[in-house]
Short mmCIF file of C-alpha atoms in Angstrom, two decimals:
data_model
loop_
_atom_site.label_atom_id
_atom_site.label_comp_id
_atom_site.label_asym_id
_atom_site.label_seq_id
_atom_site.Cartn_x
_atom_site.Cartn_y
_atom_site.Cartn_z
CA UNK A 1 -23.73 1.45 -36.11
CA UNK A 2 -21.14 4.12 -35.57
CA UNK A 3 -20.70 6.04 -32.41
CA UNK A 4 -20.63 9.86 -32.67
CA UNK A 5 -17.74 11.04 -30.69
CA UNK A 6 -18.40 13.80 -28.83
CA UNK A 7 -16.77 16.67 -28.77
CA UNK A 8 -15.01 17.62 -25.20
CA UNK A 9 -15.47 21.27 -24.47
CA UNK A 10 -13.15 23.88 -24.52
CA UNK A 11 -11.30 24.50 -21.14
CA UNK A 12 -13.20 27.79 -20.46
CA UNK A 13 -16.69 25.94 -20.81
CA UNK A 14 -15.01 22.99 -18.78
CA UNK A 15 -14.08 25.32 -15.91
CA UNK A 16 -17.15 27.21 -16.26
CA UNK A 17 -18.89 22.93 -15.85
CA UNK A 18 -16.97 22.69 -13.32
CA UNK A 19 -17.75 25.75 -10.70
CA UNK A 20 -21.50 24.34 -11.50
CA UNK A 21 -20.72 20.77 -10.85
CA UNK A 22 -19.06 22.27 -7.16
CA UNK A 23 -22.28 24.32 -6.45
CA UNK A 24 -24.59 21.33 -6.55
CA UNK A 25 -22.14 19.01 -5.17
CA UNK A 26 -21.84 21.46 -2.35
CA UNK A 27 -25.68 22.01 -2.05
CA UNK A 28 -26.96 20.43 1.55
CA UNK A 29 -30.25 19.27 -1.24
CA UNK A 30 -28.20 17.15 -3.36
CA UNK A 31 -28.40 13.72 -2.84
CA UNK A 32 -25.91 11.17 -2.24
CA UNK A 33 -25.62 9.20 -4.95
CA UNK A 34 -26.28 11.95 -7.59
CA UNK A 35 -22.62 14.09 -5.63
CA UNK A 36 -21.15 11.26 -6.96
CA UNK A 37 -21.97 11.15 -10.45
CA UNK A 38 -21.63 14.47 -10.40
CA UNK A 39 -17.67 14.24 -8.78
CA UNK A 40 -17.26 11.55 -11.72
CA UNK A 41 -18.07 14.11 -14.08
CA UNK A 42 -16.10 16.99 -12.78
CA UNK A 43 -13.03 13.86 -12.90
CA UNK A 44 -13.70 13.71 -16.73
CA UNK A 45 -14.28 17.28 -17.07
CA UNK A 46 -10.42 17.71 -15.38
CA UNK A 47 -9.06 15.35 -17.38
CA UNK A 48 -9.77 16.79 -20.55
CA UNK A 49 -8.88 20.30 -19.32
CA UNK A 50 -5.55 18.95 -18.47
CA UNK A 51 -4.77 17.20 -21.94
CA UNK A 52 -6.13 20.37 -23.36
CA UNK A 53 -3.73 22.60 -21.50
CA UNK A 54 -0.80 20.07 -22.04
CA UNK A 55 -0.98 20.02 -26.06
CA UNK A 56 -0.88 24.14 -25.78
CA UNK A 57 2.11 23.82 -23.67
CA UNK A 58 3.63 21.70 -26.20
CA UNK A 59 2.91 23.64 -28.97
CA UNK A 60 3.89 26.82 -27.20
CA UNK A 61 7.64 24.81 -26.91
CA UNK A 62 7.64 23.98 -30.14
CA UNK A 63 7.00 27.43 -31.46
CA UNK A 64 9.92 28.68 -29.10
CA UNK A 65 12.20 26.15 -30.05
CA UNK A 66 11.20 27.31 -33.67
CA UNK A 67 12.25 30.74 -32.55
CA UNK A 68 14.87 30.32 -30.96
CA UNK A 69 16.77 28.46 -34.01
CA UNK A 70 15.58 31.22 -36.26
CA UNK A 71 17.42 33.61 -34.10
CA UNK A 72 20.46 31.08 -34.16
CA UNK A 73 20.67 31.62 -38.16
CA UNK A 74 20.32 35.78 -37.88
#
């Protein structure tokens, strides 16, 4: 049997998960034990943001260390 991975969503839609994740975890109705799958979520949902954001970071430094040595050769 092979597992479908799933996709992680983009980090607009994870922030956007997120803000809803923090209005039910902040909601006086919510119980206990569902906060905390809830804060487990918003953990996984941060996590992929972050990798997200770090391979742009990296491929904005490569693309400027691609400039820059294009400029060296002018």
């Amino acid at each position: 049997i092979k597992k479908e991975k799933k996709e992680a969503p983009g980090i607009e839609e994870s922030f956007r998960m997120l803000d809803e994740l923090l209005s039910k975890m902040e909601d006086e109705d919510t119980p206990l034990e569902e906060a905390f799958s809830l804060y487990e979520k918003g953990l996984e949902l941060v996590k992929n943001a972050g990798a997200q954001i770090d391979r742009i970071e990296h491929r904005l430094q490569i693309l400027g260390e691609d400039e820059e040595e294009a400029e060296s050769h002018d």
